[in-house]
Coordinates of C-alpha atoms in Angstrom, one line a residue:
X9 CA -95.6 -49.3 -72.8
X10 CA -98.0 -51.9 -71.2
X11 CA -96.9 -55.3 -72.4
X12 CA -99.2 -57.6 -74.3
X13 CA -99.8 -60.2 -71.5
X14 CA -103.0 -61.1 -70.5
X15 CA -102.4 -61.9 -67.1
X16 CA -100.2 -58.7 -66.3
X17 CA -103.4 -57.6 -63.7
X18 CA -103.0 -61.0 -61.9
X19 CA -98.9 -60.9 -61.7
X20 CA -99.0 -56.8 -60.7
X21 CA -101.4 -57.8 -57.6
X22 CA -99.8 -61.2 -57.0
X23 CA -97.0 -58.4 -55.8
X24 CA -99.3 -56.5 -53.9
X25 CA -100.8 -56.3 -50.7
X26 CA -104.2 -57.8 -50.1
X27 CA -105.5 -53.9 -49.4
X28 CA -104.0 -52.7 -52.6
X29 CA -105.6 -54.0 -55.9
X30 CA -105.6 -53.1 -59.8
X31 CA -108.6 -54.5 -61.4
X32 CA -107.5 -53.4 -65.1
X33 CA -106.2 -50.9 -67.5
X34 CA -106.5 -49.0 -70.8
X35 CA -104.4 -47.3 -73.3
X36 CA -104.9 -43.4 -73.3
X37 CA -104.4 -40.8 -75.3
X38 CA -100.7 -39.1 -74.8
X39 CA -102.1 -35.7 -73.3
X40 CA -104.5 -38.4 -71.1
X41 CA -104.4 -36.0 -67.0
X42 CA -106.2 -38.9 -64.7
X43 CA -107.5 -35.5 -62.7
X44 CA -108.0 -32.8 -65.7
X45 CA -110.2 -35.6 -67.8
X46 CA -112.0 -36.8 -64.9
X47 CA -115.8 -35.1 -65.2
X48 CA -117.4 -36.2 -61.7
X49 CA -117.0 -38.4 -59.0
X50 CA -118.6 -41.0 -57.3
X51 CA -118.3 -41.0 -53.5
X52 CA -119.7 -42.9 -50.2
X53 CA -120.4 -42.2 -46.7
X54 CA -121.1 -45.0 -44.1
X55 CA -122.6 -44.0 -40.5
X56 CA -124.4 -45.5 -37.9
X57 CA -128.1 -44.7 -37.9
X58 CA -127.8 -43.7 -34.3
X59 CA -126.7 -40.7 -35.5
X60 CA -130.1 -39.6 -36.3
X61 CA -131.6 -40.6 -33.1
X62 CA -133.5 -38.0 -31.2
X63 CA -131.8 -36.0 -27.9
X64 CA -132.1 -38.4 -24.9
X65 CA -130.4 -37.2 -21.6
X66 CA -131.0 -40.9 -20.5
X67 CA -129.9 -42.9 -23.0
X68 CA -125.9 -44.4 -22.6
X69 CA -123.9 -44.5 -25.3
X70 CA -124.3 -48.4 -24.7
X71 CA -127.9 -48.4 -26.1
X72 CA -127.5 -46.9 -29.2
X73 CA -126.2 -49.8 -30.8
X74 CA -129.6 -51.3 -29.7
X75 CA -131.3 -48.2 -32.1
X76 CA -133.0 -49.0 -34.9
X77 CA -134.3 -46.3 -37.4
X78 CA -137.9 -46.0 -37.6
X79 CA -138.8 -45.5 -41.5
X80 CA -140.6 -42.2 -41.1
X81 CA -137.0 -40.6 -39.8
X82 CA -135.1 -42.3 -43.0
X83 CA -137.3 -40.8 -45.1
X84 CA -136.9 -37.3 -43.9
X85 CA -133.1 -38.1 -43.8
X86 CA -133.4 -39.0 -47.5
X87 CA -135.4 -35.7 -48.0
X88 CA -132.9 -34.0 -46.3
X89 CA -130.1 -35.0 -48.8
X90 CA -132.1 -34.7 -52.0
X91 CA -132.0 -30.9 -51.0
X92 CA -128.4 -30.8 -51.8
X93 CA -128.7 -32.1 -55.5
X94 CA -128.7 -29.6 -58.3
X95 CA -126.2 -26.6 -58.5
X96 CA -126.2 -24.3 -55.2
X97 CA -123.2 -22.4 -53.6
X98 CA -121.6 -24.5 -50.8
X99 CA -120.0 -21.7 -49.4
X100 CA -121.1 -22.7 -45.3
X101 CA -119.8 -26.3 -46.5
X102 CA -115.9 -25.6 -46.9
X103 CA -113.4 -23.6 -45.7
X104 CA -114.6 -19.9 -45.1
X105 CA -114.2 -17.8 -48.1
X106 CA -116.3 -14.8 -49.4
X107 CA -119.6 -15.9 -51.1
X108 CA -120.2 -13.4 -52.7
X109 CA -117.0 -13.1 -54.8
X110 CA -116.3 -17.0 -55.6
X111 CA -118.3 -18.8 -58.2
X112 CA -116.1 -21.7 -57.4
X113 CA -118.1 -22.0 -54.3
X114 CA -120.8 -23.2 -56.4
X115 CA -120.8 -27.1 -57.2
X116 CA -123.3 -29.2 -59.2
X117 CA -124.2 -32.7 -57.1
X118 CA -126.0 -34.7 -60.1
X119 CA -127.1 -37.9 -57.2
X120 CA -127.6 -39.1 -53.3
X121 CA -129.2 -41.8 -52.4
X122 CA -129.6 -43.7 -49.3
X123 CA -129.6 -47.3 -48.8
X124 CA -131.8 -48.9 -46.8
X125 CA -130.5 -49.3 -43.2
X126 CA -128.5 -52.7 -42.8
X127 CA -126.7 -54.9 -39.5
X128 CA -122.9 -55.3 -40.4
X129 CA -122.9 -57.4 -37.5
X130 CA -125.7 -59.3 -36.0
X131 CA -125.5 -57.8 -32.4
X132 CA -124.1 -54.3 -33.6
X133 CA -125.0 -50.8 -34.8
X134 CA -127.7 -50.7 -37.5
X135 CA -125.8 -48.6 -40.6
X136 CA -126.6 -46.5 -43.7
X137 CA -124.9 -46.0 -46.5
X138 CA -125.3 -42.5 -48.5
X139 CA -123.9 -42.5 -52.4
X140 CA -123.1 -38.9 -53.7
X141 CA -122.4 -38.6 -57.4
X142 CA -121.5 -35.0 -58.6
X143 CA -119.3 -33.3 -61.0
X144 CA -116.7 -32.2 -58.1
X145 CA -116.6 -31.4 -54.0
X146 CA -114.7 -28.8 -52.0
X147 CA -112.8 -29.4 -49.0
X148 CA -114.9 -30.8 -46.2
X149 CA -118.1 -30.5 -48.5
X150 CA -119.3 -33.9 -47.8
X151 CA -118.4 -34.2 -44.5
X152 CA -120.4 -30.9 -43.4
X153 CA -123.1 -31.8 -46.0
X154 CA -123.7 -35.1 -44.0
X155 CA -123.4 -33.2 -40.5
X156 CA -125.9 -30.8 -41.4
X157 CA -128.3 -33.3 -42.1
X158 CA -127.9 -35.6 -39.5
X159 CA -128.2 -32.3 -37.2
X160 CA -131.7 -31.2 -38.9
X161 CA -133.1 -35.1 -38.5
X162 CA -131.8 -35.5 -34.3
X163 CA -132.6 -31.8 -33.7
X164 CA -136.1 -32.2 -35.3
X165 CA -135.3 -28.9 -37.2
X166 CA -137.4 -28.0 -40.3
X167 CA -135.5 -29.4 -43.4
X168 CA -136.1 -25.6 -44.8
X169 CA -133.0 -24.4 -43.0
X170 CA -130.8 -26.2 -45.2
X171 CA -132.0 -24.3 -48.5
X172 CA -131.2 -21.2 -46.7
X173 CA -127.8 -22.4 -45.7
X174 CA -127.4 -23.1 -49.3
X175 CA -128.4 -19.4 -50.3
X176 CA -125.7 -16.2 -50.1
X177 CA -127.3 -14.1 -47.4
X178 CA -126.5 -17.3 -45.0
X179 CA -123.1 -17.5 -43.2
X180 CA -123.1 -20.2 -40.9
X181 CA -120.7 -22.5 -39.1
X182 CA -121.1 -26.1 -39.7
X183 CA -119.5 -29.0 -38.4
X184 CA -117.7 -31.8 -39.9
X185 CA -118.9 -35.4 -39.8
X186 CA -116.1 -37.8 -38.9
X187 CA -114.0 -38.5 -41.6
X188 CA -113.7 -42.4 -41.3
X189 CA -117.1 -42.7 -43.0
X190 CA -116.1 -41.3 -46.1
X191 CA -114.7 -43.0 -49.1
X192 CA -113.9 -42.0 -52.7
X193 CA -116.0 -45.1 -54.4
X194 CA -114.3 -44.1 -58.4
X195 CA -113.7 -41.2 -60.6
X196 CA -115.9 -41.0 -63.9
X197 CA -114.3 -40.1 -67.4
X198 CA -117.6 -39.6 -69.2
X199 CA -116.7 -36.8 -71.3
X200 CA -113.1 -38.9 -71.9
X201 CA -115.0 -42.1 -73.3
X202 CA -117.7 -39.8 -75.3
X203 CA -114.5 -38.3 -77.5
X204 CA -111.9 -41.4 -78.1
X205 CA -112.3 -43.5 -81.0
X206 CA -113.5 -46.8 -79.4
X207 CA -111.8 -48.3 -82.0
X208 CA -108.6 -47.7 -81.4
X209 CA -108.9 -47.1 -77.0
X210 CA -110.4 -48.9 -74.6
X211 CA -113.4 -46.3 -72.1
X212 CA -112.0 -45.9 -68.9
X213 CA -115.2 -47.9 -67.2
X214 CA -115.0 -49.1 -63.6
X215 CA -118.5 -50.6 -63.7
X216 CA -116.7 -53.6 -65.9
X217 CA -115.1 -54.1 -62.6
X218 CA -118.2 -53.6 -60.3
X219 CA -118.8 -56.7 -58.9
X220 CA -114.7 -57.6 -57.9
X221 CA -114.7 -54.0 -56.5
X222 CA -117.9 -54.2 -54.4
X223 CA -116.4 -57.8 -52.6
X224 CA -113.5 -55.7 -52.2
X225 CA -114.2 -53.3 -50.3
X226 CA -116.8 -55.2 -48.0
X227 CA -114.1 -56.9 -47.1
X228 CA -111.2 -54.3 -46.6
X229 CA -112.9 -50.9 -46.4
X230 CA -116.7 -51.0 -45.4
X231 CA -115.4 -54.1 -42.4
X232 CA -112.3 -51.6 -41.2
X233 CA -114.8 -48.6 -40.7
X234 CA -117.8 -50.9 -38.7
X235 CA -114.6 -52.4 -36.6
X236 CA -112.9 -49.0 -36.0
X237 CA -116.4 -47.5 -34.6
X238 CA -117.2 -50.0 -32.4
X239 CA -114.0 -49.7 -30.8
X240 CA -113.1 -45.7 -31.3
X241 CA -116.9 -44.6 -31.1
X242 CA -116.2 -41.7 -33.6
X243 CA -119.5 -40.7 -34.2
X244 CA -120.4 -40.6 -30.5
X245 CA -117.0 -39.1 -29.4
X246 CA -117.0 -36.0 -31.6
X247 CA -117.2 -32.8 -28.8
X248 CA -119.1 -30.6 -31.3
X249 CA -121.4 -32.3 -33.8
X250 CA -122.3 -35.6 -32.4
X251 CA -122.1 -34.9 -28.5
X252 CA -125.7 -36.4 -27.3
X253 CA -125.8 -34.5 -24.6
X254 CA -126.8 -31.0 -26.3
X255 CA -128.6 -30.4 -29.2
X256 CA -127.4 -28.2 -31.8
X257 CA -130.1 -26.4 -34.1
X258 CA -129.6 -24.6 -37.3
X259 CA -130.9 -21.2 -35.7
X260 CA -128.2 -22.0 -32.6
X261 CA -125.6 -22.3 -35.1
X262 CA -126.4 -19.0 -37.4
X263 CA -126.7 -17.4 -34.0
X264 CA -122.9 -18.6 -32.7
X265 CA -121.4 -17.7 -35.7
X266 CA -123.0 -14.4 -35.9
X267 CA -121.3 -14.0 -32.6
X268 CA -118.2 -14.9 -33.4
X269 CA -118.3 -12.4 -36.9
X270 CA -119.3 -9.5 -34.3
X271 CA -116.9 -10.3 -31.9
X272 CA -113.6 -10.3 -34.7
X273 CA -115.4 -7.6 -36.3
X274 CA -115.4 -5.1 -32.8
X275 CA -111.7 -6.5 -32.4
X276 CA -110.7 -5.4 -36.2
X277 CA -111.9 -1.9 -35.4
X278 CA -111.3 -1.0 -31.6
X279 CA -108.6 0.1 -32.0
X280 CA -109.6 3.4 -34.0
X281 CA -111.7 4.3 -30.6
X282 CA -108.1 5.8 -28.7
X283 CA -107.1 7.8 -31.5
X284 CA -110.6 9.0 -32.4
X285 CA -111.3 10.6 -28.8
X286 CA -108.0 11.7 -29.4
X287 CA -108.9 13.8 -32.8
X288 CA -112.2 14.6 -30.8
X289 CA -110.3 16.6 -28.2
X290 CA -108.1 17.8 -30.6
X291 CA -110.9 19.4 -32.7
X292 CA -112.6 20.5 -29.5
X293 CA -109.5 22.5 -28.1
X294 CA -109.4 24.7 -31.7
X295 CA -112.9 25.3 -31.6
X296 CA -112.6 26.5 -27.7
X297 CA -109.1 28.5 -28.8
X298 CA -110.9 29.7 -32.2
X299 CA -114.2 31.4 -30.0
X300 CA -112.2 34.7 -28.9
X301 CA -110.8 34.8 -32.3
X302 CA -114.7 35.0 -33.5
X303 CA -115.0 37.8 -31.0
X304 CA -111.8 39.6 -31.8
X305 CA -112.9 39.6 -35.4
X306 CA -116.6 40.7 -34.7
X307 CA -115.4 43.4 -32.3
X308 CA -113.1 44.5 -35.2
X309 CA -115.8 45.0 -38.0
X310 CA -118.2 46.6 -35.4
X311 CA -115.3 49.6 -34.7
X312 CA -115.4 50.0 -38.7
X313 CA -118.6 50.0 -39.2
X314 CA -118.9 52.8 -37.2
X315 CA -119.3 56.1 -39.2
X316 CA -119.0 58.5 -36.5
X317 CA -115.7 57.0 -35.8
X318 CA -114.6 57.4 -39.6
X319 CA -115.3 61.0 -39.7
X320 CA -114.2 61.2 -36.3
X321 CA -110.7 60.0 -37.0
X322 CA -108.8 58.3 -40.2
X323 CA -106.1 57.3 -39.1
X324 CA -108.5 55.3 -36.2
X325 CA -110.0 53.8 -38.9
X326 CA -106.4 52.7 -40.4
X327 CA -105.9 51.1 -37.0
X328 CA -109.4 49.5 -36.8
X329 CA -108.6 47.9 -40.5
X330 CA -105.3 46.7 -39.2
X331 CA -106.8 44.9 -36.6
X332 CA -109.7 43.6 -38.6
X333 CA -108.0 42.4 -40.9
X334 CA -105.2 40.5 -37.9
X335 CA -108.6 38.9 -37.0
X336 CA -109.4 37.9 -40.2
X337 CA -106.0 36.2 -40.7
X338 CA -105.9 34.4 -37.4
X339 CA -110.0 33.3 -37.9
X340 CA -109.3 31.9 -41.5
X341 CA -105.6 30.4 -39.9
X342 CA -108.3 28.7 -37.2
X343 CA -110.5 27.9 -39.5
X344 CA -108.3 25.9 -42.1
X345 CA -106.9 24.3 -39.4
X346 CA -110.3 23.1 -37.7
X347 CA -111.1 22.0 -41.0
X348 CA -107.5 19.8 -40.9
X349 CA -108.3 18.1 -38.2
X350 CA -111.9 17.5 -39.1
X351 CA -111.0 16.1 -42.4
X352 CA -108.5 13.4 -40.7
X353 CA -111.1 12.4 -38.4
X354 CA -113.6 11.6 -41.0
X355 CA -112.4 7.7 -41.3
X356 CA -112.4 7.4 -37.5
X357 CA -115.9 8.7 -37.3
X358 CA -116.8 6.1 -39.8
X359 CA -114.9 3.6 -38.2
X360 CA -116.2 3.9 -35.0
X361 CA -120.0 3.9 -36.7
X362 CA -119.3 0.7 -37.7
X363 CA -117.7 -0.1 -33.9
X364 CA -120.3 1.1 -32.2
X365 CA -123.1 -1.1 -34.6
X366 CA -121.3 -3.9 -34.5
X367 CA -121.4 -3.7 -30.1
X368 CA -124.6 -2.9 -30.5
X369 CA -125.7 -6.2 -32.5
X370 CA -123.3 -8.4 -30.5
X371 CA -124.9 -7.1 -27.1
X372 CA -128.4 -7.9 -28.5
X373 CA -127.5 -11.4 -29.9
X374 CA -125.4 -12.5 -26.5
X375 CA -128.7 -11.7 -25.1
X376 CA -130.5 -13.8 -26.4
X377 CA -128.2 -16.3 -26.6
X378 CA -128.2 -16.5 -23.0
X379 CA -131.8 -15.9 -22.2
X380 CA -131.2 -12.4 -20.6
X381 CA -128.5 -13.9 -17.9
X382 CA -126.6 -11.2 -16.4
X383 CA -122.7 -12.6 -15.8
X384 CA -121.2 -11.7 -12.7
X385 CA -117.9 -9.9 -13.9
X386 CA -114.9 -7.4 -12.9
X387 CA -115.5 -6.4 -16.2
X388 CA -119.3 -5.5 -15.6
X389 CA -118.3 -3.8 -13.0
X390 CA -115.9 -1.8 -14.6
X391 CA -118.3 -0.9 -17.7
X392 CA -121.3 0.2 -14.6
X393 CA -118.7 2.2 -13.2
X394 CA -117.5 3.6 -16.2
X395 CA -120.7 4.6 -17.3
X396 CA -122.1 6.4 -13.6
X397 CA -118.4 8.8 -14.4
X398 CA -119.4 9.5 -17.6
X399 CA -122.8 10.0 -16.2
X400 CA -121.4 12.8 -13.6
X401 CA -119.3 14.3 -16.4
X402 CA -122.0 14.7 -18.8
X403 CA -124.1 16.9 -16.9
X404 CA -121.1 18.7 -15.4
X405 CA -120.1 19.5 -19.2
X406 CA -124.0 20.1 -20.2
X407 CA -123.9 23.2 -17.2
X408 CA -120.5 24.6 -18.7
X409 CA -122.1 24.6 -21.9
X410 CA -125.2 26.5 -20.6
X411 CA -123.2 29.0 -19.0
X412 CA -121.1 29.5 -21.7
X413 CA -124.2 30.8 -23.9
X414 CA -125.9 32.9 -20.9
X415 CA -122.3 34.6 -20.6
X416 CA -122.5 35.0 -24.1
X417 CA -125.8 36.7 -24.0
X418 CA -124.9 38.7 -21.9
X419 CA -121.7 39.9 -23.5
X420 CA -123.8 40.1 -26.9
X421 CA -126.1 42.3 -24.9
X422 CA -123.4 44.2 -23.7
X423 CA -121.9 45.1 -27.2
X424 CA -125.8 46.4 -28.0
X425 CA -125.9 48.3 -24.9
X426 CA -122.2 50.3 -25.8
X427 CA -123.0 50.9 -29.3
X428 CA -126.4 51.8 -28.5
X429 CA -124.8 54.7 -25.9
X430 CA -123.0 55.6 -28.7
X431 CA -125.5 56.2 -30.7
X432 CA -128.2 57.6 -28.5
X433 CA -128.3 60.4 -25.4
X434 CA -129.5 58.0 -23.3
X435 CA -126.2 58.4 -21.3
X436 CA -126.9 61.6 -20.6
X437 CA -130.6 61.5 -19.4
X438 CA -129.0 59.0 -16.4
X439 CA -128.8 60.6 -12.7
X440 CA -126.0 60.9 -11.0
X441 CA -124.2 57.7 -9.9
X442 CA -126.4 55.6 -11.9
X443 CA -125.2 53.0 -14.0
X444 CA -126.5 51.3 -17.7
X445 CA -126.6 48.0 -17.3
X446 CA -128.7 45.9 -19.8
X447 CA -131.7 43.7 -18.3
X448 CA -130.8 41.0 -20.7
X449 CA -127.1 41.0 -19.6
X450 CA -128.0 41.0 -15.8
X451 CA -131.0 38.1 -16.2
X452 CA -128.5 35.6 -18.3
X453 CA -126.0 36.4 -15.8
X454 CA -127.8 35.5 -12.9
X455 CA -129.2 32.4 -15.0
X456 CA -125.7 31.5 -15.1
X457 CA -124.7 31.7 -11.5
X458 CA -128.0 29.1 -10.7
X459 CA -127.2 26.8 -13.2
X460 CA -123.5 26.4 -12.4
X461 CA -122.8 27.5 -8.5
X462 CA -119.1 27.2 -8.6
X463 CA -118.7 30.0 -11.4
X464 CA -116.1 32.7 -10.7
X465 CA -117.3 36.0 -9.5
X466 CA -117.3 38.7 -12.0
X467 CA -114.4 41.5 -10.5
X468 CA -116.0 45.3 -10.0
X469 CA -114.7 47.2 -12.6
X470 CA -113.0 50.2 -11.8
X471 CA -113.8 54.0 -12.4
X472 CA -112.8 55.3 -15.6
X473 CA -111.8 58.4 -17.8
X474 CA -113.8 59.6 -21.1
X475 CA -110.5 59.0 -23.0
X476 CA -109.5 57.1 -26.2
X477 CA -108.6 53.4 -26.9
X478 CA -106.1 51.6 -29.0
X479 CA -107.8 53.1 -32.4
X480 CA -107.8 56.6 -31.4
X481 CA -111.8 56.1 -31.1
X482 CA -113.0 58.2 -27.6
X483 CA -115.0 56.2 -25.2
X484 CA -117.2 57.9 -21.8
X485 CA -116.3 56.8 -18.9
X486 CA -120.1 54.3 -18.9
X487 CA -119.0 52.7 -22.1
X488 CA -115.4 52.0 -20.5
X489 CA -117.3 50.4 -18.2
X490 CA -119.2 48.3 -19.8
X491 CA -116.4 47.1 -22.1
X492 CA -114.4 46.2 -19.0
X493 CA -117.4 44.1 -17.7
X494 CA -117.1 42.3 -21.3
X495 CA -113.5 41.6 -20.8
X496 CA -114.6 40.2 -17.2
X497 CA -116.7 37.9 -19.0
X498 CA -113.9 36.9 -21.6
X499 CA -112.0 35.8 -18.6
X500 CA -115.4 34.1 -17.0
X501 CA -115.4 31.7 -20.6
X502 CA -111.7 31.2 -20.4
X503 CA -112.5 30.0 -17.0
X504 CA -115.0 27.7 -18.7
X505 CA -113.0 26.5 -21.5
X506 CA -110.2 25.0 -19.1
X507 CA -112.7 23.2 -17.1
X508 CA -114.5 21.9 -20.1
X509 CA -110.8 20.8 -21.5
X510 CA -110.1 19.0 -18.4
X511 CA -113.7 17.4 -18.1
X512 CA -113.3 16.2 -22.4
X513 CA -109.9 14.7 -21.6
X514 CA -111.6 12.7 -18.8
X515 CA -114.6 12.2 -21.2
X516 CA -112.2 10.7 -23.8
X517 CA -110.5 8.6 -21.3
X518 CA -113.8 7.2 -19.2
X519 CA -115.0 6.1 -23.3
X520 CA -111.8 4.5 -24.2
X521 CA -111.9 2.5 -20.8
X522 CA -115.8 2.2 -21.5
X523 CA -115.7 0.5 -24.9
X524 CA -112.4 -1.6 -23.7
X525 CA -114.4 -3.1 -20.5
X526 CA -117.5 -3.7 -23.0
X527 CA -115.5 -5.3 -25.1
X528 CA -113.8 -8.0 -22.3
X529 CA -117.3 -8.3 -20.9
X530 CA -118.6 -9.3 -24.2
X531 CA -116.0 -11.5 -24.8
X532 CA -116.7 -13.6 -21.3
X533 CA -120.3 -14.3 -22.2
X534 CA -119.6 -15.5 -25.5
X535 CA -117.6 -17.9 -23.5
X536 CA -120.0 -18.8 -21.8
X537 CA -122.5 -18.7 -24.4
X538 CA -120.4 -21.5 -25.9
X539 CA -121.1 -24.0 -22.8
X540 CA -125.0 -23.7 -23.3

């Protein structure tokens, strides 16, 4: 308990440093939390008002003591500030956190004015001193509040900006202005005084104090900070907000920090692009070893859907059913596990989406960030290399994939041309030595051999018997032929397929180095995009 003495304030201080004062006290309630009852604050920032003076390459930092603010600047200064008051979310004013999750982010700043500018010293820096009155402030708030500011006034950026760095769509990477201005003038307990019974308790009121408080800290505070500038030059020195030598502008600053978002962003998800080209392949390969599975399977229904063969010879057609249904089974095994592998992939794909946007928009922005400058780079030259292989590759896998459909025109036109024979006496109205060989089959054939000069030659098939096949089904000797020509092309597509396997696991590779070789060469101009 505080005793009764009316000179307990004078004895406590007479034991104090001369930096360390009380100026009073009052009785509280029991439950009385100095933070938890306190309803707003009451804080000041002190800087010089060179801080607002425009970009000058040829001004030394030895003039700017010499500056002296014209009153059209402190005015838009003050207008600057008084866009801060009211309730906003100050989410580009504190540590980064989600603005769209955290109504803490949003603060209600009641005050903030700006004193006239004043000499602390005769010979020194002309000074301002900014008073900010709200119910509470984040970490850094003030500081960055200040900094953006001072950056809109010396940049000659339109005050605007600072209303849309106050809205949710705006992320943007503000500095801090040095901390030595700052000072925490007193808490208020408004709310505290409004419910006590003056009768009993004294208010908690600092302005009963003002006067002994403002001598105070003229001498020990606001005289430390003028002496500690002119000698440290903390508001000169500071390598991001208050070097004079570059200007910073709002636009420059949503631009570097939408940089550095795109560049974490890419790095959170690149590494989905090895295993994606992996799945790729992987998917690829059963589609390749699933094609003569299709065949297999159509071949199979087309001997049972012959009728002649049925009445020709059941237990044929017991065989034929065997096989079609084998085909079936393999086709549907094929096909659930295509559909495996396609279902895993599904997050990559989206992944890499998202990858391939966010090097898209990174790309575009370190563009303009640097004016269209190429940078000279072994990574450069990797991703231009890169892309001339992939180049090569791409139209040596777009020519596999044309001759894979002319071969399979032709053996589609083959399959028409056997069960036409069978079906027709066409065989018999040919000449001796002649062969039936399908226009259609011949053309895509030849098509083939243009558009892809290295394709295997097609073996001469051999003469044959009219005798029956693995179904008991009877064949003549021209529609022998013609399926063996059909089995010469099966081993013409497996020819493709292990060349287009060999040129997709290149394809993966030459994308996987691709996107890594991007990535550095992105990374080295935003480096440089940095020193501009």
């Amino acid at each position: 308990m505080i005793v009764e003495d009316p000179l307990i304030v004078e004895k406590i201080n007479a034991l104090l440093p001369d930096q360390i004062r009380v100026w009073g006290y009052a009785l509280a309630q029991k439950s009385f939390h100095a933070r938890k009852e306190c309803d707003s604050r009451r804080y000041e920032y002190l800087l010089p008002t060179s801080t607002l003076m425009p970009e000058l390459d040829w001004c030394k930092d030895d003039n700017k003591g010499s500056y002296r603010l014209p009153a059209s600047t402190l005015q838009k200064f003050r207008d600057a500030l008084q866009l801060f008051v009211g309730t906003h979310s100050f989410h580009n004013y504190t540590i980064r956190r989600n603005q769209h999750t955290h109504m803490s982010l949003k603060r209600y700043i009641k005050d903030i004015t700006v004193s006239d500018p004043f000499l602390p010293m005769p010979l020194g820096d002309q000074w301002l001193s900014v008073k900010l009155y709200g119910q509470s402030f984040m970490l850094h708030q003030i500081r960055k509040m200040i900094a953006m500011a001072m950056l809109t006034i010396r940049t000659q950026t339109p005050l605007p900006v600072i209303a849309e760095s106050l809205s949710h769509k705006a992320l943007i990477n503000i500095p801090k202005a040095p901390a030595s201005g700052l000072l925490l003038d007193h808490p208020v307990f408004r709310w505290y005084n409004e419910k006590i019974d003056t009768q009993l308790r004294q208010p908690i009121d600092f302005d009963l104090y003002k006067d002994q408080m403002q001598t105070f800290k003229k001498t020990w505070i606001d005289q430390q900070i003028f002496e500690t500038e002119a000698k440290e030059k903390d508001f000169s020195r500071s390598p991001v907000s208050f070097s004079f030598s570059s200007a910073c502008s709002f636009a420059q600053m949503a631009q570097q920090e939408k940089i550095n978002e795109l560049v974490h962003a890419v790095a959170g998800v690149a590494h989905i692009q090895k295993p994606l080209y992996q799945q790729r392949l992987a998917i690829d390969k059963v589609k390749i070893e699933k094609a003569p599975v299709d065949t297999a399977l159509s071949e199979a229904n087309i001997k049972c859907s012959l009728e002649s063969e049925k009445k020709r010879c059941q237990q044929g057609l017991v065989k034929a059913k065997d096989l079609l249904n084998g085909a079936q089974n393999q086709a549907s095994s094929m096909e659930a596990k295509l559909q495996e592998l396609e279902h895993a992939n599904e997050k990559y794909e989206v992944d890499y989406r998202s990858l391939c946007k966010f090097r898209e928009e990174l790309a575009q922005l370190l563009d303009q960030a640097l004016d269209g400058q190429k940078v000279e780079s072994q990574a450069l030259v990797k991703v231009d290399q890169t892309k001339e292989k992939l180049k090569e590759i791409e139209q040596d896998k777009e020519g596999l994939k044309q001759v894979r459909e002319l071969v399979k025109v032709a053996d589609d036109a083959l399959l028409e041309a056997i069960l036409d024979l069978r079906t027709s006496n066409k065989e018999g109205s040919l000449g001796a030595g002649q062969v039936y060989f399908p226009q259609e089959a011949f053309d895509a054939l030849k098509k083939a051999r243009e558009v892809y000069p290295r394709l295997p030659a097609i073996q001469r098939p051999v003469e044959f018997k009219d005798e029956a096949d693995d179904t008991g089904a009877f064949y003549s000797p021209m529609q022998r032929y013609l399926w063996d020509v059909r089995r010469q092309l099966a081993k013409l597509l497996d020819w493709c397929d292990i060349q287009v396997l060999e040129i997709m696991d290149m394809d993966a590779q030459l994308h996987i180095t691709l996107g890594e070789a991007l990535d550095q060469y992105n990374v080295e101009r935003r480096q440089l995009a940095l020193t501009l």
